[in-house]
Coordinates of C-alpha atoms in Angstrom, one line a residue:
X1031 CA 21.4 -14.0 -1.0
X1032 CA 18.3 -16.2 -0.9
X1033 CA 15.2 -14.2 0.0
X1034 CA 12.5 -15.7 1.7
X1035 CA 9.4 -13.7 2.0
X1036 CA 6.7 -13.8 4.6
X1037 CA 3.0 -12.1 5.0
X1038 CA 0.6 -13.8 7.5
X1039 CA -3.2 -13.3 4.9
X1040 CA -3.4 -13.9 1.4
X1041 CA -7.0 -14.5 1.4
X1042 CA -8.1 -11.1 0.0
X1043 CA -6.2 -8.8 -2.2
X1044 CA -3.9 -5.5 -0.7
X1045 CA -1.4 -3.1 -1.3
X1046 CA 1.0 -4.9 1.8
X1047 CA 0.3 -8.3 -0.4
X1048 CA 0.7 -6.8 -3.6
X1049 CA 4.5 -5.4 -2.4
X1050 CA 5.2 -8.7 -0.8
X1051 CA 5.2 -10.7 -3.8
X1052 CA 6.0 -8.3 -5.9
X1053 CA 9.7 -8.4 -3.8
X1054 CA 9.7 -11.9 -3.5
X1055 CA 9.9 -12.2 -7.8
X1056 CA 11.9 -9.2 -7.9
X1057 CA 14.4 -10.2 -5.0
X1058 CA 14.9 -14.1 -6.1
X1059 CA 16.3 -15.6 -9.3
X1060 CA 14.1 -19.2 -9.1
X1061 CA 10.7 -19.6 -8.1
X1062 CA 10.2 -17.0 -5.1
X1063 CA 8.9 -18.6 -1.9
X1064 CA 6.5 -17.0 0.4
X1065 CA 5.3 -18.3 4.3
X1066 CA 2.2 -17.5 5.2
X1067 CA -0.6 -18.3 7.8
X1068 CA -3.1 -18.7 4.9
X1069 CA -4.5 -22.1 3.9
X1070 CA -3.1 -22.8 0.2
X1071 CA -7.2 -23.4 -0.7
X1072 CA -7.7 -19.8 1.1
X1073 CA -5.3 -18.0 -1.0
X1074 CA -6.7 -15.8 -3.5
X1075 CA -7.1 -16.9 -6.6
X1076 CA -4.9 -13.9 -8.6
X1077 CA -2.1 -14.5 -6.1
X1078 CA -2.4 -18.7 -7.2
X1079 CA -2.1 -17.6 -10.7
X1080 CA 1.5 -16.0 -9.7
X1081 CA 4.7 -18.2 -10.0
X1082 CA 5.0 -18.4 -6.2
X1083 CA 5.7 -21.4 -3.9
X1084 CA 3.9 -20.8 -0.8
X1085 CA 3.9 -22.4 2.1
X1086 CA 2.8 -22.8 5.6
X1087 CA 4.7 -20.0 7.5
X1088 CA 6.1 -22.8 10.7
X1089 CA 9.0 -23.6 13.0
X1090 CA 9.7 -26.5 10.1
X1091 CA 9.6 -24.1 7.4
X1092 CA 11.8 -21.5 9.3
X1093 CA 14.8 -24.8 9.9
X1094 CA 14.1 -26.1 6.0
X1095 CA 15.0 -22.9 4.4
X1096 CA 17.9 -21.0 6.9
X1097 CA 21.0 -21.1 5.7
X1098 CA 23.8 -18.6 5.8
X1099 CA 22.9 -17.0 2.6
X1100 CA 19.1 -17.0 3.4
X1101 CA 17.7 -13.8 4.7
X1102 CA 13.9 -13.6 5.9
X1103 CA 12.2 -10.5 4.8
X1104 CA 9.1 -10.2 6.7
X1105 CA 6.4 -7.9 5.9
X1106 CA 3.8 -8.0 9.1
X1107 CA 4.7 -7.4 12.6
X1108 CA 3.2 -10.4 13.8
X1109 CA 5.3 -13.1 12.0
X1110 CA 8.4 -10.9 12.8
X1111 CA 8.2 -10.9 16.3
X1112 CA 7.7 -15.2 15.6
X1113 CA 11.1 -14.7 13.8
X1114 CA 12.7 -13.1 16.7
X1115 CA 11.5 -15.6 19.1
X1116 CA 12.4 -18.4 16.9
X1117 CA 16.1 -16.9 16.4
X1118 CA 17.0 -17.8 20.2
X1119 CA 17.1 -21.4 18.9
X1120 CA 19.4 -20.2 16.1
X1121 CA 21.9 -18.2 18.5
X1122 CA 20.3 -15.2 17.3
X1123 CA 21.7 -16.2 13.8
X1124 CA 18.7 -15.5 11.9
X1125 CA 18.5 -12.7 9.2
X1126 CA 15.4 -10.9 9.6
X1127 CA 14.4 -7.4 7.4
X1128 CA 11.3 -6.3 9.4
X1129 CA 9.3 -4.1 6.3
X1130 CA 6.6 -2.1 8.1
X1131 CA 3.9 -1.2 6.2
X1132 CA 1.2 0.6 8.2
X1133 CA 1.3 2.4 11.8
X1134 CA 0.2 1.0 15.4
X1135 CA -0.8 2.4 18.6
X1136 CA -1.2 -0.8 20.2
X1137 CA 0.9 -4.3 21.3
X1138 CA 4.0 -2.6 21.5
X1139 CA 5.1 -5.2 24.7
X1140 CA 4.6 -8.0 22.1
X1141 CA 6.2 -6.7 19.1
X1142 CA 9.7 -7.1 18.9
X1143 CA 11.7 -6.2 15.7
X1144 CA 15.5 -6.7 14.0
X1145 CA 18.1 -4.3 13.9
X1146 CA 17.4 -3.5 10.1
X1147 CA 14.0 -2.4 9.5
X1148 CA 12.7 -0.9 6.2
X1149 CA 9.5 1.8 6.8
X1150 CA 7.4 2.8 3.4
X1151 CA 6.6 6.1 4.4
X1152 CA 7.9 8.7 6.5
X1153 CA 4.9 8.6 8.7
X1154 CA 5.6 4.8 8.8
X1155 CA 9.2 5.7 10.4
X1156 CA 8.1 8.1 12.7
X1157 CA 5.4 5.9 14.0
X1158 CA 8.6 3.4 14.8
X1159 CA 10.7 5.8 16.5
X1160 CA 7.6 8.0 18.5
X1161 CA 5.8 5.0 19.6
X1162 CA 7.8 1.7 19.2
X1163 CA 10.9 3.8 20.3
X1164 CA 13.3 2.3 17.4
X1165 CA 16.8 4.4 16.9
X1166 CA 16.0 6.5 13.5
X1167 CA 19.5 4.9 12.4
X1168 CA 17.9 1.2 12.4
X1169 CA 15.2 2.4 10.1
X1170 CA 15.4 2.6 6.1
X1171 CA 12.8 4.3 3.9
X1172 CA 12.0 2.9 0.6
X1173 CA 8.8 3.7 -0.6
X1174 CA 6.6 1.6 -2.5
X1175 CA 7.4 1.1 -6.3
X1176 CA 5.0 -0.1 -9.1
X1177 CA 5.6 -1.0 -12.5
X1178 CA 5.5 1.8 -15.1
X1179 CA 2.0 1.1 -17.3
X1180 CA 1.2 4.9 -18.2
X1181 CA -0.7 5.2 -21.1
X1182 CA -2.8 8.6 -22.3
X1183 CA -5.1 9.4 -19.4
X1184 CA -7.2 11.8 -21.4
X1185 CA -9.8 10.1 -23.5
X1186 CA -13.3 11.1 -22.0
X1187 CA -15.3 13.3 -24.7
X1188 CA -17.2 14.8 -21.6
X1189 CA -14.9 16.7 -19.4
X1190 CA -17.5 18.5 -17.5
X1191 CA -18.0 16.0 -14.8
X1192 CA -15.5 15.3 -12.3
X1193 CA -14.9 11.5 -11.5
X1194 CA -13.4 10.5 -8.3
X1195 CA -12.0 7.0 -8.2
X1196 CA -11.5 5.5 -4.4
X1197 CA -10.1 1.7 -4.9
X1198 CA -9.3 -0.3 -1.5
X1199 CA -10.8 -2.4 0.7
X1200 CA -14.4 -1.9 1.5
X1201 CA -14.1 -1.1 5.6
X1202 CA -14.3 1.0 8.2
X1203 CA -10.4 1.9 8.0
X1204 CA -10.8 3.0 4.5
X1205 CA -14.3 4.7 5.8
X1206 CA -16.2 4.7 2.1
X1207 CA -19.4 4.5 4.0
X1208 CA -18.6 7.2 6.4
X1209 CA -17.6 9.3 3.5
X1210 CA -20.5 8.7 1.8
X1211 CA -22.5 9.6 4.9
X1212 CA -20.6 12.9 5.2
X1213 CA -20.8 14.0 1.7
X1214 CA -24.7 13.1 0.4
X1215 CA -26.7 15.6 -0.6
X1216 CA -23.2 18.4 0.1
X1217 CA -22.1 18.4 -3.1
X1218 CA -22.4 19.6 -6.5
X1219 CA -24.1 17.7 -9.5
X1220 CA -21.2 17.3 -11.4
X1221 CA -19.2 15.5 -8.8
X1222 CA -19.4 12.0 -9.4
X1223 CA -18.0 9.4 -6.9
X1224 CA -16.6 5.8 -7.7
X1225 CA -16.1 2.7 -5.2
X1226 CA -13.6 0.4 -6.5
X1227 CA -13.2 -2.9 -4.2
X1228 CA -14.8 -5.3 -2.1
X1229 CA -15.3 -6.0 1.6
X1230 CA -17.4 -6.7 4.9
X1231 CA -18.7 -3.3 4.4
X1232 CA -20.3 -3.9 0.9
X1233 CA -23.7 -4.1 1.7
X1234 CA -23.7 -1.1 4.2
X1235 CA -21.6 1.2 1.9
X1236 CA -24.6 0.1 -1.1
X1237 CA -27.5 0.8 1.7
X1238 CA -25.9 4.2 2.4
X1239 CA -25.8 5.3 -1.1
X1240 CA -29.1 4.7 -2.0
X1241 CA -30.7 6.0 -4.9
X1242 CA -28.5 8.9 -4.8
X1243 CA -26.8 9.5 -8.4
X1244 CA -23.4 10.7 -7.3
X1245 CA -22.4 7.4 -5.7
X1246 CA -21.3 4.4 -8.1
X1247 CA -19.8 0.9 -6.7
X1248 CA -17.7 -1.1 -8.8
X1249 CA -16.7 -4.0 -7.0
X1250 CA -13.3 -5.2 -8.1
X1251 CA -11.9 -3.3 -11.2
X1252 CA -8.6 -3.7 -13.3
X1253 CA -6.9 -0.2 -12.2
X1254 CA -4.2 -0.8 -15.4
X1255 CA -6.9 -0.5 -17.6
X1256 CA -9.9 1.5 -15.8
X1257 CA -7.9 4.4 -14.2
X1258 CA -7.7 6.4 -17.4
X1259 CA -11.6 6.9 -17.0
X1260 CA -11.3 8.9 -14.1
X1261 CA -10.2 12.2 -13.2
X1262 CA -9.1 11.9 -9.2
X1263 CA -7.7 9.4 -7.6
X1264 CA -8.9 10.0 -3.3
X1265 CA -8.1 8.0 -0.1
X1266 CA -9.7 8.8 3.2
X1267 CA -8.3 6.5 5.5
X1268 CA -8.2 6.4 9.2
X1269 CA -5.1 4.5 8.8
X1270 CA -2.7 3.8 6.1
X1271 CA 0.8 3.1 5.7
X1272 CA 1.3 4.8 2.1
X1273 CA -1.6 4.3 -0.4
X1274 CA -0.8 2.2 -3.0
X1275 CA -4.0 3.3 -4.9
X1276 CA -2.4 7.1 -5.2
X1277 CA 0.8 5.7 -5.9
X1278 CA -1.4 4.1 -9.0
X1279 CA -2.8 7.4 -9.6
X1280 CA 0.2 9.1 -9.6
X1281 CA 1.5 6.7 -12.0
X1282 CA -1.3 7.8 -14.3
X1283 CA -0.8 11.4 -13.7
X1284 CA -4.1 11.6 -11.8
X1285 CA -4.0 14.5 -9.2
X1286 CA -4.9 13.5 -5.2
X1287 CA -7.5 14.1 -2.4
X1288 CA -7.0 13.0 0.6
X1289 CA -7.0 13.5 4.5
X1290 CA -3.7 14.5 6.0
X1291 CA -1.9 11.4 7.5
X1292 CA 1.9 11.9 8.1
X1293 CA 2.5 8.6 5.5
X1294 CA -0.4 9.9 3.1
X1295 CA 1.8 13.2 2.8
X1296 CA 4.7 11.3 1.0
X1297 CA 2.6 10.8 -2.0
X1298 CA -0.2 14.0 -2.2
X1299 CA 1.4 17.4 -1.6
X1300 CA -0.8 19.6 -0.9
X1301 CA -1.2 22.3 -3.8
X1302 CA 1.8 20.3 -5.6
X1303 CA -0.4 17.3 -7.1
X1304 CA -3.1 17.4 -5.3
X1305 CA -5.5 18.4 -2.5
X1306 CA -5.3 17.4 1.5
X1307 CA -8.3 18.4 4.1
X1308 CA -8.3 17.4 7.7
X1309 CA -11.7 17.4 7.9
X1310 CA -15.3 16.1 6.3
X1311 CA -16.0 19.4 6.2
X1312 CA -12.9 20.6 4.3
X1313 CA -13.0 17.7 2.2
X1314 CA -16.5 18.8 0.9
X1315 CA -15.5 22.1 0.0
X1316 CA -12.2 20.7 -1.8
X1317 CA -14.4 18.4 -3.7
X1318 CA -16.9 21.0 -4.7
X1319 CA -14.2 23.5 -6.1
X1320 CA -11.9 20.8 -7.4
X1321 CA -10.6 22.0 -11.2
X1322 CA -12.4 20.6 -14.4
X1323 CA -9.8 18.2 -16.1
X1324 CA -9.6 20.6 -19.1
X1325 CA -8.5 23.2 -17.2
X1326 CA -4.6 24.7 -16.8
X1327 CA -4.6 24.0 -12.8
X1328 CA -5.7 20.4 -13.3
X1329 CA -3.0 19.8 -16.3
X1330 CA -0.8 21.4 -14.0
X1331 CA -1.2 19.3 -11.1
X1332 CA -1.9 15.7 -13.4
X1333 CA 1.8 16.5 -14.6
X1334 CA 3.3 17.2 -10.7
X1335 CA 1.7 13.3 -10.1
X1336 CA 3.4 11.9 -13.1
X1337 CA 6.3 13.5 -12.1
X1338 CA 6.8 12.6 -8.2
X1339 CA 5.7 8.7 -9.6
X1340 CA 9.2 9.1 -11.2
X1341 CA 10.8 10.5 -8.9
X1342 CA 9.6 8.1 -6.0
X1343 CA 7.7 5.1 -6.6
X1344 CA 9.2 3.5 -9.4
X1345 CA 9.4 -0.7 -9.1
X1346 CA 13.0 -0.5 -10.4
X1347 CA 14.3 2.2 -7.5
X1348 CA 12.4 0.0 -4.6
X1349 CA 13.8 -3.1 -6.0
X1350 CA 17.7 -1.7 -5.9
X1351 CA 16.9 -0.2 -2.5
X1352 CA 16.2 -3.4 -1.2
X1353 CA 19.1 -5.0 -2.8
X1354 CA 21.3 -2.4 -1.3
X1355 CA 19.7 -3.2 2.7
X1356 CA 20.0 -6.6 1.8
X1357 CA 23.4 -6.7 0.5
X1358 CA 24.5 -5.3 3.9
X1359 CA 24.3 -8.9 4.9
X1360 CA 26.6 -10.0 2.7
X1361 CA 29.0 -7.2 3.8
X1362 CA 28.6 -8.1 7.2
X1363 CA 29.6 -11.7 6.3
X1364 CA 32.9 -10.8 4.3
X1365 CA 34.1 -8.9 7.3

């Protein structure tokens, strides 16, 4: 089957865009292509640097590449619901994998989605069935895989401070400025926090820290090669569809703190590899009793992440997953 891949912006870098062309190499033997709403001058510079064709994501582009053996995988709501309105002119011939990678509570008249629909998370599949109202049978959950770059995590001479590595998009959703604002002056010396990213909220998340010495930003980093310098990996998010950045931490065999979304759940069991709180509140007192990383609880838990990363969210089990859904197609053809 030929895959052609879809994902509306490409102008700043994100877990959804990271998966996307990370399928479309995985999933196609020649160069991958991948429609999008991006101007090819917009798109960012490390996704130029990929062997991808991209192209304008258009009625022209959707007749140039269908054929019989061509199945669209689309990766944003938006551009699906295009698909299925353009699939009336193709007598409904189309084949469209939805892959939904965050949850909504809003444009459900407008959204309209295929029979076969991957979710990344549980909480991602629920969100389909409890407010979309999808048939728990039309919905396939593959979670998020990453290539395998572990390397020793433990290299620090000081192990008496605790560093807390939040990478993501600078924004309200992610809410590093609201954290900060919650946690300043709460907790204890040796907690040290670290903002990896960048975004519209740059400027405000800098104003808010201050001259406070518990607060570090980063801008963009390399996780492959920074991630062994910290000791927790945390994501506080109003809304997320997995976490790729605790996937990366589990990958690491960093141990978790976050807040206690359905999808986040997937990746940071609570007392298993990490730590959830519901609140600002409870998130100030996990952070202020979190274990020092020489001590048998934090080995303990740093060995639970490395282990559910192999378990779940390798690159190679995503990538036969997909195959499988996709094969279906084929199946379906033959009969």
């Amino acid at each position: 089957m030929k895959i052609i891949s879809n994902y509306p912006n490409f102008k700043n870098k994100g877990g959804a865009q990271d998966i996307t062309i990370q399928l479309a190499k995985k999933l196609n033997g020649n160069i991958p292509i991948v429609l999008t709403d991006t101007p090819m001058d917009k798109i960012h510079p490390d996704y130029k640097k990929e062997n991808i064709h991209f192209e304008k994501f258009s009625i022209y582009s959707i007749f140039k590449y269908n054929a019989p053996d061509t199945v669209f995988l689309s990766h944003h709501r938006s551009q699906t619901s295009r698909l299925m309105f353009l699939n009336f002119f193709f007598a409904g011939k189309l084949k469209i994998i939805h892959v939904a990678h965050n949850t909504f509570t809003n444009l459900k008249p407008l959204t309209w989605l295929p029979e076969r629909i991957v979710a990344i998370s549980n909480g991602v599949k629920q969100n389909l069935i409890n407010y979309f109202h999808i048939k728990s049978d039309r919905i396939t959950v593959i979670f998020n895989g990453i290539e395998d770059i572990f390397r020793n995590t433990h290299n620090r001479q000081d192990r008496s401070e605790i560093r807390v590595l939040l990478a993501g998009r600078i924004c309200p959703v992610k809410q590093q400025t609201e954290l900060v604002k919650q946690t300043k002056g709460k907790l204890l010396s040796h907690i040290k926090f670290y903002f990896a990213g960048t975004g519209a909220q740059m400027d405000e998340l800098k104003q808010e820290i201050g001259k406070s010495d518990q607060y570090f930003v980063l801008g963009q980093i390399d996780i492959g090669k920074e991630m062994p310098e910290y000791d927790y990996v945390c994501l506080f998010s109003k809304n997320e569809g997995l976490g790729l950045t605790l996937i990366e931490g589990c990958m690491f065999g960093k141990p978790l703190i976050s807040n206690d979304l359905a999808s986040v759940q997937d990746v940071n069991i609570n007392g298993y590899n990490g730590f959830v709180a519901d609140t600002w509140e409870k998130l100030v007192i996990c952070l202020n009793s979190l274990p020092l990383p020489n001590s048998e609880k934090y080995q303990s838990l740093s060995k639970h992440s490395r282990a559910l990363y192999e378990k779940r969210f390798r690159a190679s089990t995503m990538i036969n997953e997909y195959k499988t859904i996709i094969q279906s197609f084929s199946n379906q053809n033959e009969r």
